[in-house]
mmCIF file of C-alpha atoms and ligand atoms in Angstrom:
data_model
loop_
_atom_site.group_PDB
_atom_site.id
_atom_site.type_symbol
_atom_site.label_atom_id
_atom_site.label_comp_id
_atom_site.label_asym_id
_atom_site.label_seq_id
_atom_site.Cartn_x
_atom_site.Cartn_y
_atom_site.Cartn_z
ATOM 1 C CA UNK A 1 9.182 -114.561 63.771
ATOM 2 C CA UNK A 2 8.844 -110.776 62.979
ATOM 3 C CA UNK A 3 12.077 -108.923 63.481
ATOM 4 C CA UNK A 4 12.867 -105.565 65.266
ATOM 5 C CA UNK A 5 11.634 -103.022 62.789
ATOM 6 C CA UNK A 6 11.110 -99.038 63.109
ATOM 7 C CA UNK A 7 8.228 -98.595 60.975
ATOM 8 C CA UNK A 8 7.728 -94.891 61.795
ATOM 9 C CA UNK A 9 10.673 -92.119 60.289
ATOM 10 C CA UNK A 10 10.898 -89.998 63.515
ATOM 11 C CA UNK A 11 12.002 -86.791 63.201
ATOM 12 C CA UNK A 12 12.928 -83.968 65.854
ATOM 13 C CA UNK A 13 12.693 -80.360 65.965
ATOM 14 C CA UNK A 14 12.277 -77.741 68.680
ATOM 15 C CA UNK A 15 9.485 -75.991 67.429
ATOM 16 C CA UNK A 16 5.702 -76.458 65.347
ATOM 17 C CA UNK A 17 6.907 -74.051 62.667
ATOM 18 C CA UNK A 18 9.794 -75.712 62.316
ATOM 19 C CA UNK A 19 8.026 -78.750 61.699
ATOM 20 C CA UNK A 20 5.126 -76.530 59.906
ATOM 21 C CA UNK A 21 7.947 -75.495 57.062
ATOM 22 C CA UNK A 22 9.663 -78.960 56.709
ATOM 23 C CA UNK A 23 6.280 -81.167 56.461
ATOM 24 C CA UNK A 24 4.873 -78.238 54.365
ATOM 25 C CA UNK A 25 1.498 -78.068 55.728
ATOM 26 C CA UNK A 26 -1.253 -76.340 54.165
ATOM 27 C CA UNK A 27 -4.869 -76.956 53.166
ATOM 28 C CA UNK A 28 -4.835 -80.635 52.236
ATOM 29 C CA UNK A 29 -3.735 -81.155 55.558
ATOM 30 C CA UNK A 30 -6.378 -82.461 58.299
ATOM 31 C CA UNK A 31 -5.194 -81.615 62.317
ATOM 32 C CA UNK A 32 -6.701 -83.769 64.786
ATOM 33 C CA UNK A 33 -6.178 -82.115 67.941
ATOM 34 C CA UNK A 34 -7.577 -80.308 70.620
ATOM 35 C CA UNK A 35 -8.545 -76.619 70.622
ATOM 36 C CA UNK A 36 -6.288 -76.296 73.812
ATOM 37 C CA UNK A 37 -3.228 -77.055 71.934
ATOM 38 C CA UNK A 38 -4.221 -75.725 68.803
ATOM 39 C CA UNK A 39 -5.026 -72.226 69.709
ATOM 40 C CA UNK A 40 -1.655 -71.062 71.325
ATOM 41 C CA UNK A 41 0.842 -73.414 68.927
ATOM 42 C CA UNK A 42 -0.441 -73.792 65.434
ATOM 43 C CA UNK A 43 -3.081 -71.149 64.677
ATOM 44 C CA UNK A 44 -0.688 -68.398 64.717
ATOM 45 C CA UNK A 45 1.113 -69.732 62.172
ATOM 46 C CA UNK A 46 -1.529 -69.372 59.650
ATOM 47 C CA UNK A 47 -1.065 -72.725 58.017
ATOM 48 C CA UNK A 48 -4.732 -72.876 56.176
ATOM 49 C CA UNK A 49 -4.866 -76.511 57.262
ATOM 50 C CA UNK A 50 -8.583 -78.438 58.268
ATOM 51 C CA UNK A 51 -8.872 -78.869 61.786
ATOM 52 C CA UNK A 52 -10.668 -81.084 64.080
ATOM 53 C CA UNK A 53 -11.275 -80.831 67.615
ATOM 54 C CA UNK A 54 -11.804 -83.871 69.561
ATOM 55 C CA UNK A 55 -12.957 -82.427 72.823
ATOM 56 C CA UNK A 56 -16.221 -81.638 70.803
ATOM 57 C CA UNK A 57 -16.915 -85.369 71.021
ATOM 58 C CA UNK A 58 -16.695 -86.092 74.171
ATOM 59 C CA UNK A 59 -14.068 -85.985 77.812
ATOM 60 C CA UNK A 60 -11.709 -88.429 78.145
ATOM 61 C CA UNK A 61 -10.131 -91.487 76.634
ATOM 62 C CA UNK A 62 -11.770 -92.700 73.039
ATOM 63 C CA UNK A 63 -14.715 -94.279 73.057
ATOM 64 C CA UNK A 64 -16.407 -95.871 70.194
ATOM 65 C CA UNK A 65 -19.263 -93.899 70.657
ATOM 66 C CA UNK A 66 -16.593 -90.726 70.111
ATOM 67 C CA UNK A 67 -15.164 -92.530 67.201
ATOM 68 C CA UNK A 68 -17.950 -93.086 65.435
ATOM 69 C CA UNK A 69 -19.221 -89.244 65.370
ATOM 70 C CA UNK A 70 -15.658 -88.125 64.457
ATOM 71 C CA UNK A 71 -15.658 -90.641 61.385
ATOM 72 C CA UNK A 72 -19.126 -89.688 60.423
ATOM 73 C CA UNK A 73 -18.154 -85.858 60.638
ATOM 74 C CA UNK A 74 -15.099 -86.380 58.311
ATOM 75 C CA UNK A 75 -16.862 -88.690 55.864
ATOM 76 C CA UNK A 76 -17.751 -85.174 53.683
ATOM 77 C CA UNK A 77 -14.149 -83.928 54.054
ATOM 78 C CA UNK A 78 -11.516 -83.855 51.388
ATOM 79 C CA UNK A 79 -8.171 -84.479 52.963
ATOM 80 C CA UNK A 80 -4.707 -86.069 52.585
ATOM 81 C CA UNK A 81 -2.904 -86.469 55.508
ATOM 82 C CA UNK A 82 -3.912 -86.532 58.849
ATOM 83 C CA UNK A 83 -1.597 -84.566 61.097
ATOM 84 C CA UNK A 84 -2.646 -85.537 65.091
ATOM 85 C CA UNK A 85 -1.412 -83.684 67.717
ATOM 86 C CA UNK A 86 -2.037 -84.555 71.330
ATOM 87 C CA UNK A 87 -1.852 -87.006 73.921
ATOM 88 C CA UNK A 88 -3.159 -90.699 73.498
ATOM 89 C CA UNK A 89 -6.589 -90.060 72.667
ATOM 90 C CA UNK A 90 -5.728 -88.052 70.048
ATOM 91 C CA UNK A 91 -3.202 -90.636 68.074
ATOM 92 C CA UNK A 92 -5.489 -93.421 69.220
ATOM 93 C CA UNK A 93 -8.179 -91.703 67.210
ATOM 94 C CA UNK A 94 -5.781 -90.484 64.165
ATOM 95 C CA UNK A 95 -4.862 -94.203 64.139
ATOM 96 C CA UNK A 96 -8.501 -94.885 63.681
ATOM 97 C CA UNK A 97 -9.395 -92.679 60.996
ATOM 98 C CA UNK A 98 -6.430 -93.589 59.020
ATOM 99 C CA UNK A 99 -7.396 -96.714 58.062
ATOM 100 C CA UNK A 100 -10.988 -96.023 58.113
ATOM 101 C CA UNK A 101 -13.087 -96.303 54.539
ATOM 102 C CA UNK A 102 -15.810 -93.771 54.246
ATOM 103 C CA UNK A 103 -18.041 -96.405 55.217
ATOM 104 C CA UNK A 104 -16.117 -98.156 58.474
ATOM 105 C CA UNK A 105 -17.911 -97.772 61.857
ATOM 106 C CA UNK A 106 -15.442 -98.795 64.690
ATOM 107 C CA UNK A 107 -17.210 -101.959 65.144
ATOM 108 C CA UNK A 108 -16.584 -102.593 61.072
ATOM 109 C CA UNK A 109 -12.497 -102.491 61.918
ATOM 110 C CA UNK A 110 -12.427 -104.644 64.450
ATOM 111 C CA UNK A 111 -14.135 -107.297 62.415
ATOM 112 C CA UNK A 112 -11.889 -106.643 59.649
ATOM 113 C CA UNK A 113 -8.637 -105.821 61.493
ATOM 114 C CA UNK A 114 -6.853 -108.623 59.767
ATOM 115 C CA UNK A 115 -7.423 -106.568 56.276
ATOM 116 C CA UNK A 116 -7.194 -102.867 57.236
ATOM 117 C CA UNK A 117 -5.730 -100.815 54.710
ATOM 118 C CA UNK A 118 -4.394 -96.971 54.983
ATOM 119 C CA UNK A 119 -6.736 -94.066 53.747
ATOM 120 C CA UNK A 120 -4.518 -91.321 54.995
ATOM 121 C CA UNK A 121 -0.953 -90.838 55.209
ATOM 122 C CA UNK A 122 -0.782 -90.413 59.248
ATOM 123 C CA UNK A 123 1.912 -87.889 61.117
ATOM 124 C CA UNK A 124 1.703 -87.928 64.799
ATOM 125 C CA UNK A 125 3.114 -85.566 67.057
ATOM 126 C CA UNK A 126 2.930 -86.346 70.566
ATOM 127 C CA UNK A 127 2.500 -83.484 73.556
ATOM 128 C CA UNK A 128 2.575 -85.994 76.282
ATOM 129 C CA UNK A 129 6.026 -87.885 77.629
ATOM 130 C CA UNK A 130 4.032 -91.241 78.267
ATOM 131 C CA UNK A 131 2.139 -92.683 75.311
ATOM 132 C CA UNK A 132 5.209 -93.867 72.766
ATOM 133 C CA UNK A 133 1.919 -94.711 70.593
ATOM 134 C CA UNK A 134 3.249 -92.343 68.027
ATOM 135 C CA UNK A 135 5.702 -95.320 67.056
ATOM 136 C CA UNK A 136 3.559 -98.417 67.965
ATOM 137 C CA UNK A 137 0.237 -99.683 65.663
ATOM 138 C CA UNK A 138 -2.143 -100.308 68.177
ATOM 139 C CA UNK A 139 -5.347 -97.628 69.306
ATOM 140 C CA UNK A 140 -6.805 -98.826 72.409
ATOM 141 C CA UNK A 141 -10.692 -97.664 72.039
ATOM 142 C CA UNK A 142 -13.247 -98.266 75.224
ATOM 143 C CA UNK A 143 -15.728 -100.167 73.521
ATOM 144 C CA UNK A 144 -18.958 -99.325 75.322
ATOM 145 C CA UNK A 145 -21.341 -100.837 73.516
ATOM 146 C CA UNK A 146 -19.456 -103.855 74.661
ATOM 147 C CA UNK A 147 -18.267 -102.814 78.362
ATOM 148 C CA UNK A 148 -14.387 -103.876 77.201
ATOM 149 C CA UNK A 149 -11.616 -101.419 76.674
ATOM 150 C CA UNK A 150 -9.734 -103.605 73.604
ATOM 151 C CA UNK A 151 -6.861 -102.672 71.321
ATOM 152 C CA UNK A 152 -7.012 -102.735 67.840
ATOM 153 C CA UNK A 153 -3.710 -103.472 66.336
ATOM 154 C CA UNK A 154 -2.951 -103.768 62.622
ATOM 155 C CA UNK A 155 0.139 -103.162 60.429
ATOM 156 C CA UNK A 156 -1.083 -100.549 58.253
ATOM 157 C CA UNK A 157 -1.655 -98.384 61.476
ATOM 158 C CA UNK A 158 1.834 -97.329 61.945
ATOM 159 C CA UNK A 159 2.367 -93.666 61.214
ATOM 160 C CA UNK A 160 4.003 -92.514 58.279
ATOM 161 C CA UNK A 161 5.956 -89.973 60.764
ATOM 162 C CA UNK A 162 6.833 -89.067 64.191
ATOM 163 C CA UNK A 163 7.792 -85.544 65.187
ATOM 164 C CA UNK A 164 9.478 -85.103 68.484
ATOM 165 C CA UNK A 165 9.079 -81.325 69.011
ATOM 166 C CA UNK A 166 9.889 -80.424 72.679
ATOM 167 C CA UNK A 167 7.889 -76.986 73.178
ATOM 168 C CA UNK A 168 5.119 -79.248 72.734
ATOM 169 C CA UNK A 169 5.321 -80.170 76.309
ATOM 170 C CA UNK A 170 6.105 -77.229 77.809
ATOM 171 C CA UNK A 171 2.285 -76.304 78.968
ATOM 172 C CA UNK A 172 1.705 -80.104 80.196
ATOM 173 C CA UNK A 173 0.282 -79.609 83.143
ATOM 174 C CA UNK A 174 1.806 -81.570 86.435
ATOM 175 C CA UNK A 175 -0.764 -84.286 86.760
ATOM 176 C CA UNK A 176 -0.401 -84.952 82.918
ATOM 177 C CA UNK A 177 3.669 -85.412 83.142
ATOM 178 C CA UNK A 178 3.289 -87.330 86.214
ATOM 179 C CA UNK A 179 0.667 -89.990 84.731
ATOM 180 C CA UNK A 180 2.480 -89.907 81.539
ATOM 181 C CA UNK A 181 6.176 -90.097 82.615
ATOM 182 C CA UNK A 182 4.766 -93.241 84.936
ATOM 183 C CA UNK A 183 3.153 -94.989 81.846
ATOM 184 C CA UNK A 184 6.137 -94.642 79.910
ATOM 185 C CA UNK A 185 8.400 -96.254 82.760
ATOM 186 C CA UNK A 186 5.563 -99.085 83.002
ATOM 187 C CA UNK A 187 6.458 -99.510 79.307
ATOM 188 C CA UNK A 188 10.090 -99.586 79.624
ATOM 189 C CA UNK A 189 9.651 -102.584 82.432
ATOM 190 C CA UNK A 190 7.023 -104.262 80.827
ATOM 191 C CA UNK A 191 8.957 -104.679 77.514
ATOM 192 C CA UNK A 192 11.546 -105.295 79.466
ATOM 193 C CA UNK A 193 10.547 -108.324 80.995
ATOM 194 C CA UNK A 194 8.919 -109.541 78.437
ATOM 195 C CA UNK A 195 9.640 -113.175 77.248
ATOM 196 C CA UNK A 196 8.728 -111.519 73.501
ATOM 197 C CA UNK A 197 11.459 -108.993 73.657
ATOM 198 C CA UNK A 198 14.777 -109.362 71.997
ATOM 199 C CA UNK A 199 17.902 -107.435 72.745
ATOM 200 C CA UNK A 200 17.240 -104.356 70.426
ATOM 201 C CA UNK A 201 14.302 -103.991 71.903
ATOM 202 C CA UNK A 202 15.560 -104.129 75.369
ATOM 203 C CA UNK A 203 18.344 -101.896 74.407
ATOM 204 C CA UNK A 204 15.382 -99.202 74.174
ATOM 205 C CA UNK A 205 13.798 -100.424 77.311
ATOM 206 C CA UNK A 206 17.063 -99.853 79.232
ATOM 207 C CA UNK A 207 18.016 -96.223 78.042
ATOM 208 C CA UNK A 208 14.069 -95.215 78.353
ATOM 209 C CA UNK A 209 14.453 -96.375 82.302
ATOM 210 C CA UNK A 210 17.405 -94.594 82.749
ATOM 211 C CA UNK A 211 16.556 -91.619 81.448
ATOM 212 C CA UNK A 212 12.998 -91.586 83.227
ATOM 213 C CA UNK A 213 14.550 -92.456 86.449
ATOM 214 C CA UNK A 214 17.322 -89.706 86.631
ATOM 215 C CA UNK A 215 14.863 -87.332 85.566
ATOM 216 C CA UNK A 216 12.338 -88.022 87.969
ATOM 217 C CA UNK A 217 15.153 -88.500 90.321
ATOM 218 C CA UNK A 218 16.800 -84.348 89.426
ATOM 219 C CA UNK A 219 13.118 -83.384 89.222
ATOM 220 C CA UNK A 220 12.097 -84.859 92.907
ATOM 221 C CA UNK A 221 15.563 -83.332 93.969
ATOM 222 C CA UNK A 222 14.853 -79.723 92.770
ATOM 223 C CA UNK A 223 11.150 -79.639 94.129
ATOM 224 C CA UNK A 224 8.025 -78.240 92.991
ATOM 225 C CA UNK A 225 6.076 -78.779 90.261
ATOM 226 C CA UNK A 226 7.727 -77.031 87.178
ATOM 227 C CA UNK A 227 11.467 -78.969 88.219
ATOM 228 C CA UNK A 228 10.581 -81.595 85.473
ATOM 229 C CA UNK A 229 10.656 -79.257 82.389
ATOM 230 C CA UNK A 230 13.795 -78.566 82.692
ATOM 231 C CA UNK A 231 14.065 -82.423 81.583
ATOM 232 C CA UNK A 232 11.634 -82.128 78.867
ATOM 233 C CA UNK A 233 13.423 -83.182 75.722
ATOM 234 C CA UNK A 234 14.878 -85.779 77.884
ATOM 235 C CA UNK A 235 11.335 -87.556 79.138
ATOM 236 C CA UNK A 236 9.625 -87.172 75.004
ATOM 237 C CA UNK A 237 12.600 -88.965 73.990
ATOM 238 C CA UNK A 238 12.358 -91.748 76.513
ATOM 239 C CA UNK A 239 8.297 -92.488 75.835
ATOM 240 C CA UNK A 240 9.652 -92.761 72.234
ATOM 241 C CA UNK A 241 11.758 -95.397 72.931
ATOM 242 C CA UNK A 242 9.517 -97.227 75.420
ATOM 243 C CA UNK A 243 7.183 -97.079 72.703
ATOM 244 C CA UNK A 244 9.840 -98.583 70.366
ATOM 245 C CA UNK A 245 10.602 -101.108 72.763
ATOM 246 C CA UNK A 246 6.835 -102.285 73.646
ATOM 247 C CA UNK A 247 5.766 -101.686 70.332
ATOM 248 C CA UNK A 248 8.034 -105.271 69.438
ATOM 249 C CA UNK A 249 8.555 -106.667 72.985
ATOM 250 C CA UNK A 250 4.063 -106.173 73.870
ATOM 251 C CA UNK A 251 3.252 -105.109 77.682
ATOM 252 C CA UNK A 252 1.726 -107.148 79.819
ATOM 253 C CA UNK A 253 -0.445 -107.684 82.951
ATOM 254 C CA UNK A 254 0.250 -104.232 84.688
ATOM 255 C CA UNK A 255 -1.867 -102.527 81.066
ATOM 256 C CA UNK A 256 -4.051 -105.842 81.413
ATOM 257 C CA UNK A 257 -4.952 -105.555 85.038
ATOM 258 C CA UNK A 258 -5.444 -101.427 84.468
ATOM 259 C CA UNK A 259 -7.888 -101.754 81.610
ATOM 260 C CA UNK A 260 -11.021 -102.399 84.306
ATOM 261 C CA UNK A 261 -10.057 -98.964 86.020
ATOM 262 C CA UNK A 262 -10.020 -97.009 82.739
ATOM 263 C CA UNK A 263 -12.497 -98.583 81.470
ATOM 264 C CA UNK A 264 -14.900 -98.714 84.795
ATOM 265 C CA UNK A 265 -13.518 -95.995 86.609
ATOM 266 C CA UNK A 266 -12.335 -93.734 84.477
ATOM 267 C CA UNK A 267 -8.954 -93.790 85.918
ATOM 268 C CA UNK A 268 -6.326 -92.042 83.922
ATOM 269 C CA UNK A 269 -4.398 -94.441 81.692
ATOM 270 C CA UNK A 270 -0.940 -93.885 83.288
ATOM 271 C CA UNK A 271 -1.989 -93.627 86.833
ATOM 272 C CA UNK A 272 -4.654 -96.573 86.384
ATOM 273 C CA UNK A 273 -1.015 -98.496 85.538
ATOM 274 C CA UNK A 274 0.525 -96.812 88.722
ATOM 275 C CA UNK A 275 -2.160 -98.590 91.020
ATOM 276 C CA UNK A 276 -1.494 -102.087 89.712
ATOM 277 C CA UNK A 277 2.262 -102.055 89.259
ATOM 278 C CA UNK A 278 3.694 -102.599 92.536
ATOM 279 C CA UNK A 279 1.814 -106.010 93.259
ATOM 280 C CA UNK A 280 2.011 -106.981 90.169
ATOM 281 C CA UNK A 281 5.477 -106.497 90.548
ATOM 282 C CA UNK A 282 5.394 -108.506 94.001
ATOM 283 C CA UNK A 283 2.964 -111.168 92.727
ATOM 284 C CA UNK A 284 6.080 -111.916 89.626
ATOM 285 C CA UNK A 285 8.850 -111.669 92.598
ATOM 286 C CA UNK A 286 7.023 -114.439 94.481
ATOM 287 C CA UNK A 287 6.093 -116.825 91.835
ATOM 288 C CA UNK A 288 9.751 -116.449 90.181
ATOM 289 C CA UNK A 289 12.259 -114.947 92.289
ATOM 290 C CA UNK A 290 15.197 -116.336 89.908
ATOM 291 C CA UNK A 291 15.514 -114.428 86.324
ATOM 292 C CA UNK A 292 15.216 -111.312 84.177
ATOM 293 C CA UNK A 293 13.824 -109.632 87.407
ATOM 294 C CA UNK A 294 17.076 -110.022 88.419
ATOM 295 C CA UNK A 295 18.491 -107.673 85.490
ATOM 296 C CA UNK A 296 15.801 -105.108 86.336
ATOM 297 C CA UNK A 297 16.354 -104.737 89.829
ATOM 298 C CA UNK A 298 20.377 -104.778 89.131
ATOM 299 C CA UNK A 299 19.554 -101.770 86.658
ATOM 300 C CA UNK A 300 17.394 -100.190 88.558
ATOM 301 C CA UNK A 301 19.797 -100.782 91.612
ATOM 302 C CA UNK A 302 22.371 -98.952 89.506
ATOM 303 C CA UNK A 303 20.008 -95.885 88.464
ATOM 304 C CA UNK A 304 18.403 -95.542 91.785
ATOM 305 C CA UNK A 305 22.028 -96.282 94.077
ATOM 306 C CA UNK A 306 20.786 -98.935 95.887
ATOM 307 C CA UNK A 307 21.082 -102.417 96.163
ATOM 308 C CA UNK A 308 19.281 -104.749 93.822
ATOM 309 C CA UNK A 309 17.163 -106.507 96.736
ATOM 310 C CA UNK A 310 16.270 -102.901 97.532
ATOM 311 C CA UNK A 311 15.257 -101.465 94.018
ATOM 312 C CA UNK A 312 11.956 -102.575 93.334
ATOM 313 C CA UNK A 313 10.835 -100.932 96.258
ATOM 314 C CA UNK A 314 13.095 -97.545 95.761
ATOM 315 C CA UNK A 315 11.283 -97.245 92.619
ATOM 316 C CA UNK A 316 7.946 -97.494 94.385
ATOM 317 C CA UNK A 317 9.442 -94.810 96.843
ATOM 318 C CA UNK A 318 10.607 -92.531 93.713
ATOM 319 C CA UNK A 319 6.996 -92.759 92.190
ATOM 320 C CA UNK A 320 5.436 -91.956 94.874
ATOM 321 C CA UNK A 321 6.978 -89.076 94.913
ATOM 322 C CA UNK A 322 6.060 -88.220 91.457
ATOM 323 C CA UNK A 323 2.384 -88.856 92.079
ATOM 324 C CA UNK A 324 1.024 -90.308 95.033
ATOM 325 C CA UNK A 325 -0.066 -94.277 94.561
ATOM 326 C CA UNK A 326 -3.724 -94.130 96.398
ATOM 327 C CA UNK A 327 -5.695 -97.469 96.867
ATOM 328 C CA UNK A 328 -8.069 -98.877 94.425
ATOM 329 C CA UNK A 329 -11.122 -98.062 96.817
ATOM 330 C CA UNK A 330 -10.259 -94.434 96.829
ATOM 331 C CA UNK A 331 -11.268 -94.550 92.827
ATOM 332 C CA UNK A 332 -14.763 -96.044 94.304
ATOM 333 C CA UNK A 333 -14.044 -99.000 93.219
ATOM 334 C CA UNK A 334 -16.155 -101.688 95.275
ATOM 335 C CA UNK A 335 -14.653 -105.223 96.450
ATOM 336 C CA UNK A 336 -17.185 -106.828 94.771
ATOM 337 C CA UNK A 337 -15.714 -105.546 91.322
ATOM 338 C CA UNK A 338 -12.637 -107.311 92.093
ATOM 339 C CA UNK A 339 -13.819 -110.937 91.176
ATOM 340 C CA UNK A 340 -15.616 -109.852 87.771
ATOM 341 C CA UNK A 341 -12.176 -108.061 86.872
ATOM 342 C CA UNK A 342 -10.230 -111.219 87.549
ATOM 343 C CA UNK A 343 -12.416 -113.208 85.315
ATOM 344 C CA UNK A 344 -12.733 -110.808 82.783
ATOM 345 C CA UNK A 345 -8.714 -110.242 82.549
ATOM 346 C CA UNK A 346 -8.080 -113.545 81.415
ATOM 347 C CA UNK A 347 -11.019 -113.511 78.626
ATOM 348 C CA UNK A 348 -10.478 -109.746 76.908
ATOM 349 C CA UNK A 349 -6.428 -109.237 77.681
ATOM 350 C CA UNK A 350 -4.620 -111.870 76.155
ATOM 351 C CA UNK A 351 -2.401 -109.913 73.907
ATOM 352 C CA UNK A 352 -1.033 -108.494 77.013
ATOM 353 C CA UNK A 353 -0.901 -111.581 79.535
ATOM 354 C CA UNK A 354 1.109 -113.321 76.641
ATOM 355 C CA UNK A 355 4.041 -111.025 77.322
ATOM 356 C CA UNK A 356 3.714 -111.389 80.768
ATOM 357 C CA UNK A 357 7.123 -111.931 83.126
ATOM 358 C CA UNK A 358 5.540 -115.657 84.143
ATOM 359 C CA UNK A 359 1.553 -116.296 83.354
ATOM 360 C CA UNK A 360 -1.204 -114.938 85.976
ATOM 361 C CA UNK A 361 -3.593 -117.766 87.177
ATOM 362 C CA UNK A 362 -7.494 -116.084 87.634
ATOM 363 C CA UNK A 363 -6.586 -116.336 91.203
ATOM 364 C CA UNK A 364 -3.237 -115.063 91.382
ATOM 365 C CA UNK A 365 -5.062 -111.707 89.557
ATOM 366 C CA UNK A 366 -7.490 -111.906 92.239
ATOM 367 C CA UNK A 367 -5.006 -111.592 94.869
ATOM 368 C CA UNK A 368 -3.168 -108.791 93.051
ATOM 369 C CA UNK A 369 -6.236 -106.783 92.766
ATOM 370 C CA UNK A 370 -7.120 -107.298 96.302
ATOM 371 C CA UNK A 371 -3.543 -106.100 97.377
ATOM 372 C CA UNK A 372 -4.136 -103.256 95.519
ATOM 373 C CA UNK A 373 -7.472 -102.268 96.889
HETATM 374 FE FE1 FE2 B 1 0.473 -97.504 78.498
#
């Protein structure tokens, strides 16, 4: 058995040039991030560092087809560390080139995931309050050329460093903190339920819920769209720990059931999770009404001031009001993609379905998706 380990020294600081100083970063330095960020935060600073801009590769989450041109356009560059600063695309690709040689495709560390080594020394700084993937080894690519969104997983993919810098946030736009915030509190439950968690681990499940909840909670309360940042420091701290606490403890079928969505439709990571949770949620409540459920809908009764036979669905009420959950058809998906995702689940998502609450039969997936649609 592995035991609870941080792998990652994470750090916090208000500002990039706080960071900037204490990391001393100048010209060896390689930033992987997008010009978006990049322009307003770091440029000023004049740090001399090499930059790279994913967006020039491509929309959306990684792709090995984006990959691949990133890795070929760095193969001539002469770097140290790789400094990433983003969302999940951009650590999911930093995680990438890290342990890339000069001659790995994607397809090359996949085959030899078992073996990767680190090229770079790897600092991540997250600007989203949903990933936690700035403490967890895994980079989730969509591999087209095989139609399957997989994670890649490997020791030597854990950053050297995590910076929590809270100004980093503070141009997210809505959509962005409402898919991310969600993701992170899929995390927190996930890990929590998990039959591979232990009670560190669920230590940082627990205070990541809490603190999502009452900050969702203040932010619904106060109205409008800016209410959250006033919670800021308070939601990057609890994707951290979610990310601490699935990084050991694994989700499970909510991320497995999603995957099709991203991968298909393009949904959003985080709100691709919103549209499964809730019957997958159900779907565990009716096979096993009796167990650590129980704990989670006694914690969330607390958070939430409710009763526990109530709390599962005040947290459905409370994200709603975050984002709005819309039916699977209303991402075009058709009812006829429903089967092929149930069958393909079970084959490409094991990682996750091993950490489920109690194991998903094809059929019971079925069922979930169709509740969902
Ligand atoms: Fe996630």
């Amino acid at each position: 058995m592995e035991g609870f380990c941080i792998r990652t020294k994470i750090k916090e600081y208000d500002t990039f040039k706080e960071f900037a100083n204490d990391e001393q970063l100048g010209p060896d330095d390689l930033i992987l991030t997008n010009e978006y960020i990049y322009s307003p935060s770091i440029e000023p600073l004049g740090l001399g560092c090499q930059t790279l801009f994913q967006e020039k590769y491509g929309a959306g989450e990684p792709t090995d087809n984006m990959v691949n041109a990133i890795l070929d356009d760095l193969r001539d560059k002469n770097f140290t560390r790789i400094i990433a600063v983003g969302g999940g695309t951009i650590i999911d690709i930093a995680k990438v080139v890290a342990v890339a040689s000069p001659e790995d495709h994607v397809d090359d560390l996949y085959d030899h995931k078992d073996s990767l080594k680190k090229h770079h020394e790897l600092i991540i700084v997250p600007t989203t309050c949903g990933t936690g993937s700035e403490v967890t080894n895994i980079s989730v690519i969509n591999r087209v050329s095989r139609g399957v969104k997989m994670g890649l997983t490997s020791p030597s993919m854990y950053a050297d460093a995590a910076a929590m810098i809270t100004n980093m946030l503070a141009t997210l736009p809505y959509k962005v903190f409402a898919t991310s915030s969600i993701d992170a509190m899929i995390h927190a439950v996930e890990s929590y339920l998990s039959p591979n968690g232990c009670s560190i681990s669920r230590i940082f499940s627990e205070a990541a819920l809490r603190t999502i909840l009452k900050g969702w909670s203040l932010s619904v309360e106060n109205g409008g769209n800016e209410a959250w940042k006033a919670y800021s420091a308070d939601f990057l701290k609890a994707s951290n720990w979610a990310g601490l606490a699935f990084g050991y403890a694994g989700c499970a079928a909510v991320h497995a059931l999603s995957y099709p969505l991203g991968s298909v439709y393009h949904v959003p990571h985080g709100q691709s999770n919103q549209l499964m949770f809730a019957d997958v949620m159900r779907k565990y409540k009716e096979i096993k009404p009796v167990g650590r459920i129980n704990d989670l809908e006694n914690l969330l009764a607390e958070c939430l001031g409710t009763k526990p036979e109530n709390a599962l669905d005040a947290l459905y009420a409370l994200m709603d009001k975050v984002l709005k959950k819309e039916p699977l058809r209303s991402f075009g998906v058709k009812e006829s993609d429903l089967p092929v995702f149930a069958k393909n689940v079970p084959q490409t998502q094991q990682r996750l379905l091993k950490n489920n609450y109690v194991p998903l039969t094809e059929a019971q997936i079925l069922e979930i998706y169709k509740a969902a649609y």
